[in-house]
Short mmCIF file of C-alpha atoms in Angstrom, two decimals:
data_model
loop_
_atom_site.label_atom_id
_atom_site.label_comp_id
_atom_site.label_asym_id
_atom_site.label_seq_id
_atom_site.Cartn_x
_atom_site.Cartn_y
_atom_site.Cartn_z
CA UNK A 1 72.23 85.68 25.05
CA UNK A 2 72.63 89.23 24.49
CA UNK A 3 75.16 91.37 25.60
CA UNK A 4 73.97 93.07 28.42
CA UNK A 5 72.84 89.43 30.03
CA UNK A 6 76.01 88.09 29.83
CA UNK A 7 77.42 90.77 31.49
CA UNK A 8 75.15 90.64 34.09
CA UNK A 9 75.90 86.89 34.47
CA UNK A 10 79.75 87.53 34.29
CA UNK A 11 79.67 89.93 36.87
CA UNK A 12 77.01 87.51 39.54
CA UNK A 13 80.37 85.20 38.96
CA UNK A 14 82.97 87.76 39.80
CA UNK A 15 80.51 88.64 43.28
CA UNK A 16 80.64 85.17 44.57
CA UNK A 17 84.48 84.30 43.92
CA UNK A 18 85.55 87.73 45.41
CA UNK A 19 82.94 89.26 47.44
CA UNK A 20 81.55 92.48 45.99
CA UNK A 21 85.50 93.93 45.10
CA UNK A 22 85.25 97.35 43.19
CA UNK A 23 81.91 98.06 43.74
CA UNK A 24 80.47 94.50 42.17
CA UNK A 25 79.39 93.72 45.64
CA UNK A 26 77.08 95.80 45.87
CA UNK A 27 75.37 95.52 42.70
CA UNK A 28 75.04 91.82 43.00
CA UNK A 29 73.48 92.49 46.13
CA UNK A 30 70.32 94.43 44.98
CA UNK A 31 69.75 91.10 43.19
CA UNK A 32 69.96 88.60 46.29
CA UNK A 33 70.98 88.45 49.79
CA UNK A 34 73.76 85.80 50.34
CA UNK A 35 72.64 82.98 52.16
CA UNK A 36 73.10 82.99 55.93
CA UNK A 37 75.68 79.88 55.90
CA UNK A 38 77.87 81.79 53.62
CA UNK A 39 79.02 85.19 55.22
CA UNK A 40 82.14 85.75 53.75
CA UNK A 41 80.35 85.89 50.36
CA UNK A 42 79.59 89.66 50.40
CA UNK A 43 81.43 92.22 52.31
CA UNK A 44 80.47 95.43 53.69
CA UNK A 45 80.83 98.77 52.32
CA UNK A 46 84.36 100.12 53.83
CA UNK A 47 83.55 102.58 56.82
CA UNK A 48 84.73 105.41 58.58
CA UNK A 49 85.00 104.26 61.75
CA UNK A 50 86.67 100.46 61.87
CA UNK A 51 85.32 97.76 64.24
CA UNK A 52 86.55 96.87 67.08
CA UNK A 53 87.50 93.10 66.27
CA UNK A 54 85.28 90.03 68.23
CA UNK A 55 87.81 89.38 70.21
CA UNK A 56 89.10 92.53 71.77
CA UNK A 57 88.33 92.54 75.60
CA UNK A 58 88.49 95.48 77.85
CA UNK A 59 91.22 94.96 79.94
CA UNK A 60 89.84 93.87 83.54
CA UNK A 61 90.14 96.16 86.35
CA UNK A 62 91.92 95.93 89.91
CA UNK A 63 90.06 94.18 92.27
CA UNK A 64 87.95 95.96 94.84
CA UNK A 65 86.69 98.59 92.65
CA UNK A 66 83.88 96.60 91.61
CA UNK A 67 80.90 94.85 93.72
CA UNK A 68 80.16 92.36 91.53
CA UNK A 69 82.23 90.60 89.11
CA UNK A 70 81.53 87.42 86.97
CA UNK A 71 78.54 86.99 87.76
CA UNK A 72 79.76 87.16 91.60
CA UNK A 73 77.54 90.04 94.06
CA UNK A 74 78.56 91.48 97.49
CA UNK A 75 74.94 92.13 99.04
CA UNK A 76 76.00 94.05 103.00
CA UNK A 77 72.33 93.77 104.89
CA UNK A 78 73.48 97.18 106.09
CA UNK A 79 75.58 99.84 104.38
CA UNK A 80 75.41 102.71 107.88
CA UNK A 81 77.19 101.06 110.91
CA UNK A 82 77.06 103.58 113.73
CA UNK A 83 80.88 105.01 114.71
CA UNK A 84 82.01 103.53 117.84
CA UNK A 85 80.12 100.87 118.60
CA UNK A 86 80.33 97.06 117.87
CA UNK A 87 78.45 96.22 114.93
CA UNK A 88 76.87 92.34 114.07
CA UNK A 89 77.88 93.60 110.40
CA UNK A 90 76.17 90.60 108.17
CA UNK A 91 76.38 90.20 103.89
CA UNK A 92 76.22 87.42 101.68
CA UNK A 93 78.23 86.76 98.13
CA UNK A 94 75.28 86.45 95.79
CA UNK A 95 76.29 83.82 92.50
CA UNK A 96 75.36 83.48 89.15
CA UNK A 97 72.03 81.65 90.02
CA UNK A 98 71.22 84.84 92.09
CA UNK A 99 71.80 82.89 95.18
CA UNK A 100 73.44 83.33 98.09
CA UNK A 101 76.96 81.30 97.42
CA UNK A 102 78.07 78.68 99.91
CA UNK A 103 80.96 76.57 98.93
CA UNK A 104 84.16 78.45 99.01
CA UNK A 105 88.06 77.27 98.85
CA UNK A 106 90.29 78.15 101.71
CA UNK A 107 92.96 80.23 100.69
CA UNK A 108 95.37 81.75 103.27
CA UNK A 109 93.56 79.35 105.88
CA UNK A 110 89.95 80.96 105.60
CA UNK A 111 87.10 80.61 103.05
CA UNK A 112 86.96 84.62 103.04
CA UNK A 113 89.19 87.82 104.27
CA UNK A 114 87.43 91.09 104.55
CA UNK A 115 89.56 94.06 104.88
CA UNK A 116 88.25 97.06 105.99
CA UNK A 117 89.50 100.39 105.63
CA UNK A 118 88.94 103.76 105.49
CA UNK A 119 88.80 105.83 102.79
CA UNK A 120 91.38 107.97 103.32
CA UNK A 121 93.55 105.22 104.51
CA UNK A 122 94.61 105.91 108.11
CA UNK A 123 92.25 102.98 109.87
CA UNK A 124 92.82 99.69 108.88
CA UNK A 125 91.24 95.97 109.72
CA UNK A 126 91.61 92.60 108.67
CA UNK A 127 88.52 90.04 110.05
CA UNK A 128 87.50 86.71 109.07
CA UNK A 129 83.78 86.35 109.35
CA UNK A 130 81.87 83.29 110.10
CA UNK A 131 79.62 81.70 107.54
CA UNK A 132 76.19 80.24 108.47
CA UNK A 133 74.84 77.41 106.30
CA UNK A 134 72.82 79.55 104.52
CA UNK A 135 75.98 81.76 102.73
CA UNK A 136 75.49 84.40 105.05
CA UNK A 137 78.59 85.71 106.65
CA UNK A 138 79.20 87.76 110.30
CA UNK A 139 81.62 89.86 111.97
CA UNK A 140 81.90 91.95 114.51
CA UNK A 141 83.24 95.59 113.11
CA UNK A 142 83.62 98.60 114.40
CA UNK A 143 84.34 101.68 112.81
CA UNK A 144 86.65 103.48 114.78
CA UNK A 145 84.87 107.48 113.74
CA UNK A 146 82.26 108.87 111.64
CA UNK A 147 83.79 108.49 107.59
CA UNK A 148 83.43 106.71 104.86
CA UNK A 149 85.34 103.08 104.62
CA UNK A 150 86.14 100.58 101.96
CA UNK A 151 85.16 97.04 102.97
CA UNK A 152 86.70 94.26 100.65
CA UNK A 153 85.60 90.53 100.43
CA UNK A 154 88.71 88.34 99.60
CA UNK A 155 87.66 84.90 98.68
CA UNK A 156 87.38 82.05 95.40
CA UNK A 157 84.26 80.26 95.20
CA UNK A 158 84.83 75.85 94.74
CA UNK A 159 85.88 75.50 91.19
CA UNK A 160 86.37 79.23 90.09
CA UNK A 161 89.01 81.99 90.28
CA UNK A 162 90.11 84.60 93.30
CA UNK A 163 87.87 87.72 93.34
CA UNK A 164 87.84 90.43 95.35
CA UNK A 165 84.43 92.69 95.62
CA UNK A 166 84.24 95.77 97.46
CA UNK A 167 81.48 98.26 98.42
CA UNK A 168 81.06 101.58 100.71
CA UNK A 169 80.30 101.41 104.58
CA UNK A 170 79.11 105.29 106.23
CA UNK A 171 79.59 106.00 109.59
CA UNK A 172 77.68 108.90 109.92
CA UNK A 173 78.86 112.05 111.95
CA UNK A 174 80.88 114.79 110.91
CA UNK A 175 84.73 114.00 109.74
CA UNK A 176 87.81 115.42 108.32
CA UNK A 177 89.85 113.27 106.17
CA UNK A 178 93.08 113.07 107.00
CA UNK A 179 96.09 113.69 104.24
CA UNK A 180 98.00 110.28 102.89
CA UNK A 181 100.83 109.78 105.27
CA UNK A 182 104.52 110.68 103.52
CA UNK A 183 106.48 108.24 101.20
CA UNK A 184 108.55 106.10 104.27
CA UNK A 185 110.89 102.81 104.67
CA UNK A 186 110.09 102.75 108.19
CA UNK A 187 106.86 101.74 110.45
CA UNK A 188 106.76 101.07 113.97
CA UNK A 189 104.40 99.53 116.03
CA UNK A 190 104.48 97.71 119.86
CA UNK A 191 107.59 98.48 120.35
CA UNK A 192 108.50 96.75 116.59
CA UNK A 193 110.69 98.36 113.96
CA UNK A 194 109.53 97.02 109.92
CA UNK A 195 112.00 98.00 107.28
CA UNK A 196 110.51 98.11 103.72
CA UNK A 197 113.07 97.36 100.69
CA UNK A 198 112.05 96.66 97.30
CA UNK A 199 110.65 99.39 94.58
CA UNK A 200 107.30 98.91 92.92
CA UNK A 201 107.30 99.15 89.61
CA UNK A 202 104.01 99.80 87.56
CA UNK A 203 103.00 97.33 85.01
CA UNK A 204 105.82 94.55 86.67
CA UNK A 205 106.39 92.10 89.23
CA UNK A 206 108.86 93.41 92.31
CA UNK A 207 110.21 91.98 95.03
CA UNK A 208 109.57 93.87 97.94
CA UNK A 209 111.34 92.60 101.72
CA UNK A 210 110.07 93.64 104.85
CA UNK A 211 112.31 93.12 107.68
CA UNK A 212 111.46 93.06 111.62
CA UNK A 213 113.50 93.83 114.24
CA UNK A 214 112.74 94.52 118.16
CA UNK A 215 114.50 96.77 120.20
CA UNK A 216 117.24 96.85 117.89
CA UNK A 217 117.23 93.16 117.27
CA UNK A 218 116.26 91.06 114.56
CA UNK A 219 113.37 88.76 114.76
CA UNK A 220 113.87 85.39 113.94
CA UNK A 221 111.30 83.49 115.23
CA UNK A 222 107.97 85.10 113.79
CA UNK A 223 105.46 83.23 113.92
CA UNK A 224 103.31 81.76 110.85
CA UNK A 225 100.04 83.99 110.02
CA UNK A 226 97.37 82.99 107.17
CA UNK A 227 99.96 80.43 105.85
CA UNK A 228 102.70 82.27 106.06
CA UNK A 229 104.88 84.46 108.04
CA UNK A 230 103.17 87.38 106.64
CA UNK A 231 100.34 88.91 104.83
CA UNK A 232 100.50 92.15 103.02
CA UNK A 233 97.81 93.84 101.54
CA UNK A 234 98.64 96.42 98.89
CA UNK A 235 95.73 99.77 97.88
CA UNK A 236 95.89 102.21 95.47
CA UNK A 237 95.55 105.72 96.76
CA UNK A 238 92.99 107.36 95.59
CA UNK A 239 90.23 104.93 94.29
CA UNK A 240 91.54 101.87 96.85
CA UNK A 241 91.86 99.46 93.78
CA UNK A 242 92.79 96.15 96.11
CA UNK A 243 96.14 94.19 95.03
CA UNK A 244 96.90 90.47 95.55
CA UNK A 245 100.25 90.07 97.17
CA UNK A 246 102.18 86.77 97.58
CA UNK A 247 104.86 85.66 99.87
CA UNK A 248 107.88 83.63 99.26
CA UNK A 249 107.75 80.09 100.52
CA UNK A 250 106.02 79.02 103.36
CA UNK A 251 106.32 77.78 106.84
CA UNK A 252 107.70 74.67 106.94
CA UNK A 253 109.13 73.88 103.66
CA UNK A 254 112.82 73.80 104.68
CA UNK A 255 113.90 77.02 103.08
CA UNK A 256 111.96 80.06 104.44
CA UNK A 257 113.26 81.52 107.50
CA UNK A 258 111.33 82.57 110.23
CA UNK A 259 112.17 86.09 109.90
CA UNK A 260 114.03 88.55 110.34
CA UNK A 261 112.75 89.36 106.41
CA UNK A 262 109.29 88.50 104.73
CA UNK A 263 109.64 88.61 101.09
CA UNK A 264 106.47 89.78 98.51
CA UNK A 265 105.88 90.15 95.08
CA UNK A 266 103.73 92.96 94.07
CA UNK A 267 102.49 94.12 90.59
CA UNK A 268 100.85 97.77 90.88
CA UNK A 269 99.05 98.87 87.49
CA UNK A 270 99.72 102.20 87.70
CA UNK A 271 102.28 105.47 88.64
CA UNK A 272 101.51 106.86 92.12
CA UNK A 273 101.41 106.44 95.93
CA UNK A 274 99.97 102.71 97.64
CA UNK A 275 99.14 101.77 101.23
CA UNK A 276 100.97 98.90 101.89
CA UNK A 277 99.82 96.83 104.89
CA UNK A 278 101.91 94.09 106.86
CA UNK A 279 99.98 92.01 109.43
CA UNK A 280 103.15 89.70 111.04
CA UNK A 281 102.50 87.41 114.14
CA UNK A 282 105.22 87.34 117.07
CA UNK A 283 104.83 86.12 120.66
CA UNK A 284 101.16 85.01 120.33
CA UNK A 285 100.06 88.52 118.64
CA UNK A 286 99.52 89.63 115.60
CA UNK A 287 100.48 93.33 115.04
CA UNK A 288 99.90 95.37 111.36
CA UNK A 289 102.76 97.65 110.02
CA UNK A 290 101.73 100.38 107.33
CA UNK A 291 103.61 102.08 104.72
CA UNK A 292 102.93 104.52 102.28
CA UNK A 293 105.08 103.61 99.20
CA UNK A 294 105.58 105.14 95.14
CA UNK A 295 105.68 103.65 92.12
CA UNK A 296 107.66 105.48 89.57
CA UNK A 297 108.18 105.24 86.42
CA UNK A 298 107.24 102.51 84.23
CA UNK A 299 110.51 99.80 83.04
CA UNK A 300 111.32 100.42 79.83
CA UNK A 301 110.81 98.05 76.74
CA UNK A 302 113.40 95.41 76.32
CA UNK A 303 111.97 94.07 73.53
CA UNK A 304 114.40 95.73 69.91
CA UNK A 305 111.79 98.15 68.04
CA UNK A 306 110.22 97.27 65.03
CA UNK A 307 111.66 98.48 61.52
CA UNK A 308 109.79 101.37 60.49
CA UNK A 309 107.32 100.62 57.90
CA UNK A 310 108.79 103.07 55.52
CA UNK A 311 112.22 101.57 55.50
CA UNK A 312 113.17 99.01 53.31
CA UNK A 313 115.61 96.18 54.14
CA UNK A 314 119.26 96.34 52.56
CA UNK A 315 118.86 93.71 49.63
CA UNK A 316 123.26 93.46 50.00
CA UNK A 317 123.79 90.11 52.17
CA UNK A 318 126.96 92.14 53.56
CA UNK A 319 124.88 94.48 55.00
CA UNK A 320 123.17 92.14 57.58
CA UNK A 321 124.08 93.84 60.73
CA UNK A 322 125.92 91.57 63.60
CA UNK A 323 123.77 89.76 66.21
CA UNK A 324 123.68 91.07 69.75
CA UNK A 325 125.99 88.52 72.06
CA UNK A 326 123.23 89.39 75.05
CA UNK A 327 119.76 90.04 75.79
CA UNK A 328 117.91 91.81 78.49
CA UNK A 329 116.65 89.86 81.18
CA UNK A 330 113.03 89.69 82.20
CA UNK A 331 112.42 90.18 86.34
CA UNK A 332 110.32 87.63 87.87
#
């Protein structure tokens, strides 16, 4: 064999133990493609711009922003509901075999919530429709003046995970929107005094207690509500992303009082103002507090900082600094 064959042959050996390194690679290739079992034979030329890897996700969005999700479609029959007036308002939750769904899990007592509110925050509802055999759901809704509302189906189809799909309502007419009510601790409604404590704190879970008093008085004997003796619904101002909220305990299990407080915990994604809505139950009715709230600034890291990369450790064991006697805590 001559010389230039066996280096030709010496470097088709170098291509399949390393993969093309130094440029090899690539003249191997012009001789053969690597076989489609083997893909880690041959590598590609470096680029400019890297890859994003396989198994980088975006990260998923707030609920409610969306009207479909997972393969899960809110389909209203009617997206116009005339201002004033009772409306048969009728939709159906459309699955991933593009029909309408009809097995749901009860959650908070019902199969599906739908809150409804407007836009700009100041009108509020929370309904439970009825579902006819065929998936399609019903309420009675009426939309209080002419605007544009946000109407959010709350609900976790049998054998799948809580979603929450929203989509535009119009009730035409001409409208002002009204400005985000100021930062307060304090609602009243019926003649009821709620008392919100508690920060929320982007990007973390917070506990957030909402006491009710009457006339002074605390109440002690709410009533239980969806499972509990509250329910609190939590939206972003701005583009109404919709946040799950949980209560503590439940009523019945021996350690959550009736009242006078109703503890949550809320995680809010992001800096900025939220609606936060309290439907509580006392005496046989069911009455809805509303606060507008801030989330400030994000907690900071606990975790310690990484070395940089351009510092090398101290090879002297005596220089190995002293372990902390404490850590941070995490919130919960």
């Amino acid at each position: 064999m001559n010389t230039p064959a066996k280096l030709g042959a010496y470097a088709l050996g170098l291509a399949v133990v390393f993969g093309g390194a130094l440029g090899i690679g690539n003249a191997v290739g012009a001789v053969a493609s690597p076989p489609a079992a083997q893909p880690h034979t041959v590598h590609e030329a470096p680029s400019a711009t890297p890859r994003r890897p396989a198994a980088a996700a975006p990260a998923s969005l707030p609920g409610g922003l969306q009207m479909s999700e997972s393969g899960y479609t809110l389909t209203p029959q009617t997206t116009t509901v005339p201002p004033g007036e009772a409306t048969d308002f009728r939709f159906t939750v459309t699955g991933p075999d593009g029909r309408p769904l009809t097995g749901y899990q009860t959650q908070h007592g019902k199969q599906l919530h739908l809150i409804v509110v407007s836009r700009d925050l100041g009108d509020f509802q929370h309904l439970h429709p009825a579902k006819a055999a065929d998936g399609t759901w019903s309420v009675k809704l009426t939309l209080p003046e002419a605007g544009v509302y946000r109407a959010f189906a709350d609900f976790a189809p049998e054998g799948g995970h809580g979603l929450t799909l929203g989509t535009d309502l119009h009730a035409a007419g001409d409208y002002t929107p009204r400005a985000l009510p100021e930062v307060s601790r304090t609602a009243t409604v019926d003649g009821y005094t709620v008392e919100l404590g508690g920060e929320l704190v982007p990007g973390a879970s917070s506990a957030l207690t909402l006491t009710v008093s009457k006339d002074g008085k605390p109440v002690t004997d709410l009533q239980p509500y969806l499972g509990a003796y509250g329910h609190l619904v939590a939206l972003r101002a701005g583009d109404l992303a919709y946040l799950h909220v949980h209560p503590d305990g439940e009523p019945g299990d021996g350690t959550t009082a009736a009242g006078p407080g109703i503890t949550f915990h809320a995680e809010v994604p992001s800096r900025g103002d939220y609606r936060l809505f309290l439907d509580f139950q006392h005496e046989g009715v069911v009455r809805t507090a509303a606060f507008t709230a801030h989330a400030g600034q994000s907690p900071a890291p606990t975790a310690t900082p990484a070395r940089p990369a351009d510092t090398a450790p101290t090879p002297r064991p005596a220089a190995t600094p002293e372990k902390s006697g404490s850590h941070g805590e995490h919130t919960h």
